[in-house]
Short mmCIF file of C-alpha atoms in Angstrom, two decimals:
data_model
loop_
_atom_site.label_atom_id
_atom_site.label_comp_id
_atom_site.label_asym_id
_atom_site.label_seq_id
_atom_site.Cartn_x
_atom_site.Cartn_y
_atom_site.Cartn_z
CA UNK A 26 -12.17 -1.34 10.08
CA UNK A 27 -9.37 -0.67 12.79
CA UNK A 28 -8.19 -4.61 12.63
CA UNK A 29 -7.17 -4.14 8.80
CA UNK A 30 -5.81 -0.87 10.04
CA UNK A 31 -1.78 -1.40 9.35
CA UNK A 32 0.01 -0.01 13.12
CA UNK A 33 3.81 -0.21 11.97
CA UNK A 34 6.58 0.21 8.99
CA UNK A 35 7.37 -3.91 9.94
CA UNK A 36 3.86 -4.51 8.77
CA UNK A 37 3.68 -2.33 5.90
CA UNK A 38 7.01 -3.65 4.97
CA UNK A 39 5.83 -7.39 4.89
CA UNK A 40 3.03 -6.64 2.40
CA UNK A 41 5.17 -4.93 -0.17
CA UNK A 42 9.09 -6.73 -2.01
CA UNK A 43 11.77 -4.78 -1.29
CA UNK A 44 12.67 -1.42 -3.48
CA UNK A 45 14.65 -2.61 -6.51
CA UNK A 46 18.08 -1.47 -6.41
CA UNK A 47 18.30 1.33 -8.90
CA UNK A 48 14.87 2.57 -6.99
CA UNK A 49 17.32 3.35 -4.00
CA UNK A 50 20.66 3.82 -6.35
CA UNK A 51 19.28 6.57 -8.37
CA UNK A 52 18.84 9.21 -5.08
CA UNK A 53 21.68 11.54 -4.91
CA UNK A 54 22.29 14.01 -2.23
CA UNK A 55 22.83 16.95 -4.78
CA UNK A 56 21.46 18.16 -8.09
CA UNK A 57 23.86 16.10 -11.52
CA UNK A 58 23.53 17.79 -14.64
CA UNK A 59 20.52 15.57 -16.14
CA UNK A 60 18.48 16.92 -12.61
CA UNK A 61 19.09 20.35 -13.25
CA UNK A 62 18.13 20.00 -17.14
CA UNK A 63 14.70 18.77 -15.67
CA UNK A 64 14.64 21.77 -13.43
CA UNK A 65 15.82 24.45 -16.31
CA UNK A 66 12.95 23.10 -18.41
CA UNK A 67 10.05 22.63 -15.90
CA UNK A 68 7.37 25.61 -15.54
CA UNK A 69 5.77 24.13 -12.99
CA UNK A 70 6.03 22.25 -9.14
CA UNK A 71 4.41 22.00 -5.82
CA UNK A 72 6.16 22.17 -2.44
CA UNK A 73 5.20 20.57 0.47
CA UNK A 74 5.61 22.33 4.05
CA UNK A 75 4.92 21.71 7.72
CA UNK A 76 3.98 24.14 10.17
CA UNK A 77 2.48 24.25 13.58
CA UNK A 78 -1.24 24.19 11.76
CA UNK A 79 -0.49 21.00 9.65
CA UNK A 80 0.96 20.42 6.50
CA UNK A 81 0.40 22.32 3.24
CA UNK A 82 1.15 21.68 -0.54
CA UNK A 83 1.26 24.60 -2.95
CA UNK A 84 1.51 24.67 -6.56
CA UNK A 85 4.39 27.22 -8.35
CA UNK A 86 4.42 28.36 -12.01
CA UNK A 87 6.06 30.46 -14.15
CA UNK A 88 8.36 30.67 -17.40
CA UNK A 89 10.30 27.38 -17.53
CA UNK A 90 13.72 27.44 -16.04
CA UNK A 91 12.13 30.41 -13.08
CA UNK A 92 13.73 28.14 -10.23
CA UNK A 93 17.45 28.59 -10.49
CA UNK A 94 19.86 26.80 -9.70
CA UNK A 95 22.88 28.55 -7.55
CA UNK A 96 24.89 25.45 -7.38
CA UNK A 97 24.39 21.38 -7.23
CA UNK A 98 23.09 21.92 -3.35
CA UNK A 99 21.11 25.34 -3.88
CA UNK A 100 17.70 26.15 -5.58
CA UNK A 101 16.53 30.00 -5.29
CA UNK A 102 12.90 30.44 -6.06
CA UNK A 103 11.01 33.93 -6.29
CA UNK A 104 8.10 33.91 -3.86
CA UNK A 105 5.54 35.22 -6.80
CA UNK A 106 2.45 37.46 -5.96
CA UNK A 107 -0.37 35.23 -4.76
CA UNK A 108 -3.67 35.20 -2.06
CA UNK A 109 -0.83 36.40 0.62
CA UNK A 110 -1.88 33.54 3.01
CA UNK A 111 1.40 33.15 3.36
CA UNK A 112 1.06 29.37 4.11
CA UNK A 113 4.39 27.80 2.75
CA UNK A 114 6.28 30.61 4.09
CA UNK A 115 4.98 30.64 7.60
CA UNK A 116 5.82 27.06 7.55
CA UNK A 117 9.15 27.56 6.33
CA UNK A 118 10.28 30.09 9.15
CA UNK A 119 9.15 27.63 11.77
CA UNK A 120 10.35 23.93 10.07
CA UNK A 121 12.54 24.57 7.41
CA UNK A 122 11.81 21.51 5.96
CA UNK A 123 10.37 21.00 2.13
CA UNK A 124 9.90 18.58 -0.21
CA UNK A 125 9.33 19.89 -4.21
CA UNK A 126 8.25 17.54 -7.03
CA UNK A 127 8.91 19.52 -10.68
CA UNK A 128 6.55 18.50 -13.73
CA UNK A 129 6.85 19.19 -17.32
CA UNK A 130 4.31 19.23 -19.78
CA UNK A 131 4.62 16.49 -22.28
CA UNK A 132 7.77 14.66 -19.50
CA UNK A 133 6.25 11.56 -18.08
CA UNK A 134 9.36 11.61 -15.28
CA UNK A 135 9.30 13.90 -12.49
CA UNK A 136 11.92 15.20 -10.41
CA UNK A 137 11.44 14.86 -6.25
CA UNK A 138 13.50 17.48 -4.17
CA UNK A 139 13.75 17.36 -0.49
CA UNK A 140 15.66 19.57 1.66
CA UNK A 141 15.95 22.55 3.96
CA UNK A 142 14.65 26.26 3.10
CA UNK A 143 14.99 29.53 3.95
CA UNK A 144 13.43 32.56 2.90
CA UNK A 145 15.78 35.36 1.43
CA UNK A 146 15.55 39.32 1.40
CA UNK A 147 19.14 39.13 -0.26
CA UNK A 148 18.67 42.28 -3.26
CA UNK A 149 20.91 40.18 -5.60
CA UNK A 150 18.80 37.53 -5.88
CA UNK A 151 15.63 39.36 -6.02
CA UNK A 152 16.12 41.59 -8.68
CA UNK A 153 17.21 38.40 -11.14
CA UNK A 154 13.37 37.78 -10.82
CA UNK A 155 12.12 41.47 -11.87
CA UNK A 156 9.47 40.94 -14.13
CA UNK A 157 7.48 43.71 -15.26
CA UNK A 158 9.08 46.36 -13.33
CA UNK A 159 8.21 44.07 -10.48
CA UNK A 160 10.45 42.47 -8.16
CA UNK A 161 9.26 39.38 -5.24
CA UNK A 162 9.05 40.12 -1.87
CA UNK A 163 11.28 37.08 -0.70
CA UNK A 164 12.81 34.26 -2.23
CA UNK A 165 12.92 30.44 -0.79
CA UNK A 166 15.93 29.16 -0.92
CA UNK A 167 15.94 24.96 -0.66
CA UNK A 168 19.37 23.47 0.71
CA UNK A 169 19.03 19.69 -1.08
CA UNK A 170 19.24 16.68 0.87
CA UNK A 171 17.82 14.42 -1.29
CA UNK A 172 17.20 14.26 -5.34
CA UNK A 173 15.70 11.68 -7.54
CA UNK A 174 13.28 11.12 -10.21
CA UNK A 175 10.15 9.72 -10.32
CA UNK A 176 9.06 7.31 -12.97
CA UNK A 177 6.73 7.40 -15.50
CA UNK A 178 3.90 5.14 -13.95
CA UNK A 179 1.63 7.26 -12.21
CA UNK A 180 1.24 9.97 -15.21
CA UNK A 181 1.17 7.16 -17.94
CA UNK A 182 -1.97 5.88 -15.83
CA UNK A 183 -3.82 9.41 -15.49
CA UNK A 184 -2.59 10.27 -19.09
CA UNK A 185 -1.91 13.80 -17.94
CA UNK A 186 -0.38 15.21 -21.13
CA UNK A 187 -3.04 13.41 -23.57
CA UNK A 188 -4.95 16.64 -24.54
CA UNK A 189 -7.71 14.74 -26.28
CA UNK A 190 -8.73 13.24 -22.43
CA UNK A 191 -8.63 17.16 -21.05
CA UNK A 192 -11.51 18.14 -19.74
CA UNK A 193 -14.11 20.93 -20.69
CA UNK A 194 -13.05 23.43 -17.49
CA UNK A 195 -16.64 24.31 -18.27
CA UNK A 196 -18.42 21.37 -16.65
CA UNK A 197 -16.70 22.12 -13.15
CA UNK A 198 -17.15 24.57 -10.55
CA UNK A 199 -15.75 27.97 -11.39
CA UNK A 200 -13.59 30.08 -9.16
CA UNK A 201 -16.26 32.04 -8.30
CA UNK A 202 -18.43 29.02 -7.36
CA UNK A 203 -16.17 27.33 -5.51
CA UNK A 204 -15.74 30.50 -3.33
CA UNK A 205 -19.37 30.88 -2.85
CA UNK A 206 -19.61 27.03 -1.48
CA UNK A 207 -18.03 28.20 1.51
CA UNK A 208 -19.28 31.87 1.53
CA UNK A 209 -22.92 32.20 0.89
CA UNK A 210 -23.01 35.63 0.36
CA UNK A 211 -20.35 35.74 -1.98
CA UNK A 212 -21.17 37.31 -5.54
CA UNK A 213 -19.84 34.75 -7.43
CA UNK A 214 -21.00 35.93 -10.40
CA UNK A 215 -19.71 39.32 -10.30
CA UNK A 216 -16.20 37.53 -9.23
CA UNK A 217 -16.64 35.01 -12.43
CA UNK A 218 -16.71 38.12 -14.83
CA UNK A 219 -13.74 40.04 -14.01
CA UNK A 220 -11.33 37.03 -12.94
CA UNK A 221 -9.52 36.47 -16.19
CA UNK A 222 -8.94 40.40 -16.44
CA UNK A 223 -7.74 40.44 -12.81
CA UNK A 224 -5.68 37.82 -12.88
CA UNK A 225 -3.56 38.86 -16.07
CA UNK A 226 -3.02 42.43 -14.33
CA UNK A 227 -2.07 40.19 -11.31
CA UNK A 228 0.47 37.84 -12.20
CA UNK A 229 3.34 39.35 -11.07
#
């Protein structure tokens, strides 16, 4: 296995043609206004971080248009309540570097972000994300470097948005078996019963 291991970019680069142009043409170094319509109408994105423990990728929902834009450079994005691992952020105050891809539901393109964040205790800010009485503890706040889109190949060939090829959540693990795979003793059952009632009172 190691000899068809590839060692260097040279190699890699020999195996694969060269980007086509509009593959390199179409990354800008700040948000144009078609970008920041796919940002206004996404509900959803991960963002990738590195810390001194390795890298981590987190997922981020809420209402569509809940990362805002403060200008062609800036995104502001309220940290929402979560597990309070606290993994992206603990990256983020040691490497300040992220990278964000935005989906929408139904929107084969997606929309790569990479950049520099910080995270924010600025009041302003915070309170534009109030919801339910209920404002975030911090905000991350992404300085772009690089924006471009994705295209539509790898979500045509999982057919992601085609509802008739969802799956019945049924026939996997639940949240409460999952947690029990790695904790024996772990009532999953009890866990199972309340989630959906927890996690509605929990959102935000």
């Amino acid at each position: 296995m190691d000899s068809d291991r590839i060692n260097s970019v040279a190699q890699l680069e020999a195996l694969y043609a060269a980007p086509a142009q509009v593959s390199v043409g179409k990354e800008l170094p700040s948000l144009n206004e078609h970008y920041k319509k796919i940002i206004a109408a996404s509900p959803f994105f991960t963002i990738a971080s590195a810390g001194p423990e390795g890298l981590d990728c987190s997922p981020r929902g809420d209402d569509a248009g809940f990362v805002f834009v403060l200008d062609d450079q800036t995104l502001v994005i309220p940290d929402r309540r979560g597990n309070n691992r606290l993994d992206t952020l603990k990256n983020i105050v040691v490497d300040p570097r992220v990278a964000l891809l935005f989906l929408i539901p139904g929107y084969n393109e997606t929309l790569r972000v990479n950049g520099q964040a910080y995270l924010t205790l600025d009041n302003s800010l915070l309170e534009r994300y109030t919801v339910n009485n209920k404002k975030p503890q911090t905000a991350i706040v992404v300085n772009i470097e690089r924006v471009y889109f994705q295209c539509a190949r790898a979500l045509k060939r999982s057919n992601l948005w085609d509802s008739s090829l969802h799956i019945d959540a049924n026939t996997l693990p639940s949240a409460g078996t999952l947690i029990r795979s790695a904790m024996e003793e772990f009532d999953s059952d009890a866990y199972d019963e309340h989630l959906e009632d927890r996690q509605a009172k929990t959102l935000y």
